CSV table of C-alpha atoms in Angstrom, one decimal:
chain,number,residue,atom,x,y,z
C,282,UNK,CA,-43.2,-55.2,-139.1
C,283,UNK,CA,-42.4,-58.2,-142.0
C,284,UNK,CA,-45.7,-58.8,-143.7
C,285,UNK,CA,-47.1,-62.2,-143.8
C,286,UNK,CA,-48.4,-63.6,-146.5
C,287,UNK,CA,-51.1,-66.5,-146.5
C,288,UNK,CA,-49.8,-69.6,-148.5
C,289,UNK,CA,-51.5,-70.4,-151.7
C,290,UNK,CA,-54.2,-73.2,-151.5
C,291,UNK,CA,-54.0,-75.6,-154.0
C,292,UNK,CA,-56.5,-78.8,-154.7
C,293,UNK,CA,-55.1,-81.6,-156.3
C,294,UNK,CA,-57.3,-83.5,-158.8
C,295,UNK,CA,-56.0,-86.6,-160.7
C,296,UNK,CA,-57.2,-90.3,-160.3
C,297,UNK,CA,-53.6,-91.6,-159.9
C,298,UNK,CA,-53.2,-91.6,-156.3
C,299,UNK,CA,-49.3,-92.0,-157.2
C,300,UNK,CA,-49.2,-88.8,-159.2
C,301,UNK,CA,-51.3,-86.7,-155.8
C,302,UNK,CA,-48.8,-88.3,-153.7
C,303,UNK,CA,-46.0,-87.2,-155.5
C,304,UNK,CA,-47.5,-84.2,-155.7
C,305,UNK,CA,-48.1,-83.6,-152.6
C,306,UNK,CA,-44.4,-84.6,-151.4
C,307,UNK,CA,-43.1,-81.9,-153.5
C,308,UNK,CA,-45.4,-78.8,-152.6
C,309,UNK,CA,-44.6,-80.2,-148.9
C,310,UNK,CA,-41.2,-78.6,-149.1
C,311,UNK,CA,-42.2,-75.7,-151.2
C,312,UNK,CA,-42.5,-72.4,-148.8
C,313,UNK,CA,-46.2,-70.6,-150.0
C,314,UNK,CA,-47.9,-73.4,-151.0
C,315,UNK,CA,-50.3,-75.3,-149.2
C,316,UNK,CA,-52.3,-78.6,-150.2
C,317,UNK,CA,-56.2,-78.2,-149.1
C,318,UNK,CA,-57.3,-81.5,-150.6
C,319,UNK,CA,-57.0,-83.7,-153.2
C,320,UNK,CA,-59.5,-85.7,-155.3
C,321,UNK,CA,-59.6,-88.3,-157.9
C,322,UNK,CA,-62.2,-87.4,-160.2
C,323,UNK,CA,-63.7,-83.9,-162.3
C,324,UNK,CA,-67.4,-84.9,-160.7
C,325,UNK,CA,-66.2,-83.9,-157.4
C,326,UNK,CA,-64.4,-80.6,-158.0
C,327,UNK,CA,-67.5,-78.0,-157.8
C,328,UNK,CA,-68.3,-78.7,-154.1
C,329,UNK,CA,-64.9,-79.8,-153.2
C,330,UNK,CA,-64.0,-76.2,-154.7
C,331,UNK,CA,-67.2,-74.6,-152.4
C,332,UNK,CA,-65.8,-76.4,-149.7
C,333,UNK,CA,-62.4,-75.7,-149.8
C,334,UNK,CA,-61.8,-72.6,-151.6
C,335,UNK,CA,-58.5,-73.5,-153.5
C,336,UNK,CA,-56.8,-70.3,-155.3
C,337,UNK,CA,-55.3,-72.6,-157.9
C,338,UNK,CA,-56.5,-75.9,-158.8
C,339,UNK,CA,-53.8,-78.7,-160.6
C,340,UNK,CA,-56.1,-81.1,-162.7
C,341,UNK,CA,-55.5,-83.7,-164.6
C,342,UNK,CA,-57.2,-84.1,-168.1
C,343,UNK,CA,-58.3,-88.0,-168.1
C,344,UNK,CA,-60.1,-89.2,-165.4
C,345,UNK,CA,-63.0,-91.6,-165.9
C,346,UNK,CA,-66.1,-90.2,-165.0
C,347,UNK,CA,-65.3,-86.7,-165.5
C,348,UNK,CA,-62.7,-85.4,-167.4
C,349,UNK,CA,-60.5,-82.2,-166.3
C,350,UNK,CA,-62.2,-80.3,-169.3
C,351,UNK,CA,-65.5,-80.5,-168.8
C,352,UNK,CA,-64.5,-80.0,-165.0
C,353,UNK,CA,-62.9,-76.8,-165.6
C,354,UNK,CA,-65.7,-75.6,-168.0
C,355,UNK,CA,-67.8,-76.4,-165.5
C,356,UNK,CA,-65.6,-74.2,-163.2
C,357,UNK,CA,-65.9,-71.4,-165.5
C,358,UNK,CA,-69.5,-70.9,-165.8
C,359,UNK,CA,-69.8,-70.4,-162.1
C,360,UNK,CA,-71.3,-67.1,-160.7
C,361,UNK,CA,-69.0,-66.9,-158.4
C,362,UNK,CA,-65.0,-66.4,-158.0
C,363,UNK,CA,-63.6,-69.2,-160.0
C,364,UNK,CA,-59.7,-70.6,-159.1
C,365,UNK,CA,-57.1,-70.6,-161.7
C,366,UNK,CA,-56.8,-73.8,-163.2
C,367,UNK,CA,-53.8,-75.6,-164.7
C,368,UNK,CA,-54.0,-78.3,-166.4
C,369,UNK,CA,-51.6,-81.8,-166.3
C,370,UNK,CA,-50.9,-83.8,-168.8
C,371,UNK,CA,-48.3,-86.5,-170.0
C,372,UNK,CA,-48.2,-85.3,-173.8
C,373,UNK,CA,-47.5,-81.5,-174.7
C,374,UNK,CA,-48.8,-82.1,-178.1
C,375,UNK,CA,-52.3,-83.4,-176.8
C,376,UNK,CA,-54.8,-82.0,-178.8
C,377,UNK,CA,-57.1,-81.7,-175.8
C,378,UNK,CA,-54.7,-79.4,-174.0
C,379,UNK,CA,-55.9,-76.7,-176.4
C,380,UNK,CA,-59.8,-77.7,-175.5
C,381,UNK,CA,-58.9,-77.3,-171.4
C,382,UNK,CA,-57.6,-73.9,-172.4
C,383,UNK,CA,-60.5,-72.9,-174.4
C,384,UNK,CA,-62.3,-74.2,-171.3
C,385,UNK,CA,-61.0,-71.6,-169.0
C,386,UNK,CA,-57.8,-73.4,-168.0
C,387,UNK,CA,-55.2,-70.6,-167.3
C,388,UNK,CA,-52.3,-72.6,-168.4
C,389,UNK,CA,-51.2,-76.4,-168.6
C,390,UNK,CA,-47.5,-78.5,-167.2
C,391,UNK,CA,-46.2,-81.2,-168.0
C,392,UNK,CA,-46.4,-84.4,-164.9
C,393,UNK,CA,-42.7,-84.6,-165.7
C,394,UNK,CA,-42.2,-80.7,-165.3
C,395,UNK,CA,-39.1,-80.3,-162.9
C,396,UNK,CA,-40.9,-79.3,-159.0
C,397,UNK,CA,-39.4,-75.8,-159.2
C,398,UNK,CA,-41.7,-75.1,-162.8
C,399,UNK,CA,-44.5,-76.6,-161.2
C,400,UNK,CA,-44.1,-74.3,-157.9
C,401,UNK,CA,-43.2,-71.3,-160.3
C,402,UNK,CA,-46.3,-72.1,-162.4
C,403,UNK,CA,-48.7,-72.1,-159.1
C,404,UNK,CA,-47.5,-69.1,-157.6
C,405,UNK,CA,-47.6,-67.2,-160.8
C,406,UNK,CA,-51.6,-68.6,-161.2
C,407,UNK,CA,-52.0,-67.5,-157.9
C,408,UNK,CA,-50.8,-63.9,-158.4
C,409,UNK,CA,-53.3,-63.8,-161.8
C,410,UNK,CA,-50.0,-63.4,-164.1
C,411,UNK,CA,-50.0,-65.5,-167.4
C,412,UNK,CA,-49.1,-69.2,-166.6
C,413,UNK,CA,-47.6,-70.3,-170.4
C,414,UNK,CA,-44.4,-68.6,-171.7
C,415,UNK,CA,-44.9,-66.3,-174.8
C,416,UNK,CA,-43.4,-68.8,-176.3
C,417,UNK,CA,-45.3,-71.8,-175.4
C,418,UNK,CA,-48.6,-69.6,-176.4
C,419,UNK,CA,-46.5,-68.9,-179.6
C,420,UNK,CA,-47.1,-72.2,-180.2
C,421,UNK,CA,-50.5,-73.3,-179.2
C,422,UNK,CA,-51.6,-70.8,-181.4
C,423,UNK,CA,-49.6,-71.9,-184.5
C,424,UNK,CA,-51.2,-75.5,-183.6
C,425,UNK,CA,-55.1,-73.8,-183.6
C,426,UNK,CA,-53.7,-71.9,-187.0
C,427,UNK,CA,-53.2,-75.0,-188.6
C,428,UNK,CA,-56.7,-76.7,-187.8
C,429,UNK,CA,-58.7,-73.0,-189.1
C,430,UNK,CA,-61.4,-72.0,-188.4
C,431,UNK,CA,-64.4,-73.0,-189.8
C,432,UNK,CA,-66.8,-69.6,-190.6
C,433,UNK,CA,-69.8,-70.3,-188.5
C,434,UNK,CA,-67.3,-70.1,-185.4
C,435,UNK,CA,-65.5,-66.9,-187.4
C,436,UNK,CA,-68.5,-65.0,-187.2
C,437,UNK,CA,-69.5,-65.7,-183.8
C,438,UNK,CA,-66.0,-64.9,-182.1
C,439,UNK,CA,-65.9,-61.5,-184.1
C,440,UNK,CA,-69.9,-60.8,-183.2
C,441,UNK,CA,-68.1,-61.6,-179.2
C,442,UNK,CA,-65.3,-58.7,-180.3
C,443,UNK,CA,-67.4,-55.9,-181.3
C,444,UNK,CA,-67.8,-55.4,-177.8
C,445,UNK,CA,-64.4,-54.3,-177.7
C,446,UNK,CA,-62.7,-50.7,-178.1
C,447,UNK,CA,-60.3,-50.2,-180.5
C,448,UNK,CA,-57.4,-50.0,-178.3
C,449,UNK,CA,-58.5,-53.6,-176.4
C,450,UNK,CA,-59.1,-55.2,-180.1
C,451,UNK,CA,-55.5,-54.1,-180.3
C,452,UNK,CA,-54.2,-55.5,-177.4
C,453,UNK,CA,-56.2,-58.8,-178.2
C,454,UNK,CA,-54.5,-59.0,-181.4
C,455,UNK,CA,-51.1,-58.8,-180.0
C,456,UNK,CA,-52.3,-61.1,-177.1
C,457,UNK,CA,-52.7,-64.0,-180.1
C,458,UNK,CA,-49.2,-63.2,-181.8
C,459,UNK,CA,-48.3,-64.5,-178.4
C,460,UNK,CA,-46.6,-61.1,-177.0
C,461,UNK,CA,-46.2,-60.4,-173.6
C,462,UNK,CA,-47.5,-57.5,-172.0
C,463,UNK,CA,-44.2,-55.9,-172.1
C,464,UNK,CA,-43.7,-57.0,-175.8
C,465,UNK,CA,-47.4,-55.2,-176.9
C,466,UNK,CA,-46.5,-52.2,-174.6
C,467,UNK,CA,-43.6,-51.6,-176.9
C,468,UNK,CA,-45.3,-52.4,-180.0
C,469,UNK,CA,-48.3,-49.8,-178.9
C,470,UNK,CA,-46.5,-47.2,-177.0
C,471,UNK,CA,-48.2,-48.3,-174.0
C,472,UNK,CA,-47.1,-48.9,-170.5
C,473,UNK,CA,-46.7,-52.8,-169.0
C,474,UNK,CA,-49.6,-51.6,-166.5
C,475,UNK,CA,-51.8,-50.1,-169.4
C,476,UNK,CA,-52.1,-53.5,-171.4
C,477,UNK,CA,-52.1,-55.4,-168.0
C,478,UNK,CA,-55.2,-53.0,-167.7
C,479,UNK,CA,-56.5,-53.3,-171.6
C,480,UNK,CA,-56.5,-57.2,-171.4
C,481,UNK,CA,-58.1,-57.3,-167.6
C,482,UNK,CA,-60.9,-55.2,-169.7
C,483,UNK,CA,-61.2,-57.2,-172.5
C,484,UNK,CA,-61.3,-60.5,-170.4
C,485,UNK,CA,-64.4,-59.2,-168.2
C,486,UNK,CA,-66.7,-57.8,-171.1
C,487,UNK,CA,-66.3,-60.8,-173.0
C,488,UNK,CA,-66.9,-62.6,-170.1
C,489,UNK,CA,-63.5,-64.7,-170.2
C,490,UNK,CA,-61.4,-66.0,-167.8
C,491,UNK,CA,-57.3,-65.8,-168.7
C,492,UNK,CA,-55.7,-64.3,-171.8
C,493,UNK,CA,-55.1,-67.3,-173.5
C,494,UNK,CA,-58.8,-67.2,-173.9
C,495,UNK,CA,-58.5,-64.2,-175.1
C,496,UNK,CA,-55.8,-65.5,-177.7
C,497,UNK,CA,-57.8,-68.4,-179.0
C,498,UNK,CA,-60.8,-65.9,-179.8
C,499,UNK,CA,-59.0,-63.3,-181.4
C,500,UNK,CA,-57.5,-65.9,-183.8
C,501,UNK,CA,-61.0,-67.7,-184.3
C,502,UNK,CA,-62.2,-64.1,-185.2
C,503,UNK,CA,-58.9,-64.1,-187.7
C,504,UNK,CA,-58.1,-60.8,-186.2
C-alpha cells in the first residue's frame, strides 16, 4: 500500500495582501503544501501559531506593529514545539536578515525567488534539513566577520560553548566555515548521519533552534 503523506502547513505572514495572494496562488499548484492561514502582522503570529499549528511559517521582516524579528524571537522562546521560520525579504544584503537568523529564523528567500526555490525551501524546512546553501551561509558569515565581535558578546558565546564536547565544538566549528554535513563528515572522518547527530546535540544543549544559530555563535565565540 503507497504511503500517504500529510501536506506541509504553512502560515503566511506579510502585511501586503498582494505578496499573501501571490503567495498563496503559487503554493495552490504546488503538490505537499498546504496554506492554513495567512496574517498581516508579527502581533498576531503566537496564537494564530496555537491555533493553527503551521510546520513552517513564511514571514516577512517589515510590518508595522510587529516586525518578523521580534515575531520569530518571540517564536523561539516558546516552551513548546516551535515551526521553522523563513524569513522574506526584498534585499539579500539587508542587514536585518542576519538579526531574524540570530532570532531563530531557519533560513531567509528572496520575494522574487522563482516558485520552485520557494516550494524547495518549505519542504526542505519542513523535513528539519538546512534551508540556506553552504554557500549562502558562506556568506552571511563573511558579512558577521566583517562587523566583529565586540568582547563582552565573545565571552558570553564561548561561556554558552563550554557546554559542548569536543567532538560537537568540532562540528560547530565547521558548521560556521559554512560546511555541509557531508563536507564536515569528510573533514572529521565522520559519517553524514553522525554530524547530522553532533549538530542535533549541540542545537538542544545550547538551547538553539537551526544550525545557522549554531554558526553565528561559534563565530561570536571566534571559534
Amino acid at each position: 500500500m503507497e504511503r500517504v503523506t500529510s501536506p506541509v502547513k504553512v502560515l503566511l505572514v506579510d502585511d501586503d495582501a498582494l505578496v499573501r495572494t501571490g503567495l498563496r496562488l503559487m503554493f495552490g499548484g504546488a503538490s505537499g503544501i498546504e496554506i492554513v492561514g495567512e496574517i498581516g502582522d508579527g502581533r498576531d503570529v503566537l496564537d494564530t501559531v496555537a491555533r493553527l499549528r503551521p510546520d513552517v511559517v513564511l514571514m516577512d521582516i517589515r510590518m508595522p506593529h510587529v516586525d518578523g524579528i521580534a515575531a520569530t524571537r518571540a517564536l523561539s522562546a516558546r516552551d513548546t514545539e516551535t515551526p521553522r521560520v523563513i524569513v522574506l525579504t526584498t534585499f539579500d544584503a539587508d542587514g536585518t536578515v542576519v538579526e531574524a537568523l540570530r532570532a531563530g529564523a531557519a533560513g531567509f528567500l528572496l520575494k522574487h525567488s522563482k516558485p520552485e526555490q520557494i516550494v524547495a525551501a518549505v519542504h526542505a524546512a519542513a523535513a528539519g534539513e538546512p534551508v540556506l546553501s553552504a554557500e549562502v551561509t558562506r556568506t552571511l558569515i563573511a558579512r558577521v566577520a566583517g562587523d566583529g565581535a565586540d568582547r563582552n558578546r565573545r565571552g558570553r558565546a564561548r561561556e554558552r560553548l563550554a557546554v559542548l564536547s569536543d567532538k560537537e565544538r568540532d562540528v560547530a566549528r565547521a558548521v560556521a566555515k559554512g560546511l555541509s554535513n557531508s563536507e564536515i563528515g569528510q573533514s572529521l572522518y565522520l559519517s553524514s548521519g553522525t554530524v547530522k547527530a553532533y549538530v542535533s546535540s549541540a542545537l538542544s544543549k545550547l538551547d538553539l533552534t537551526n544550525r545557522i544559530q549554531l554558526a553565528l555563535l561559534a563565530h561570536d565565540a571566534e571559534l
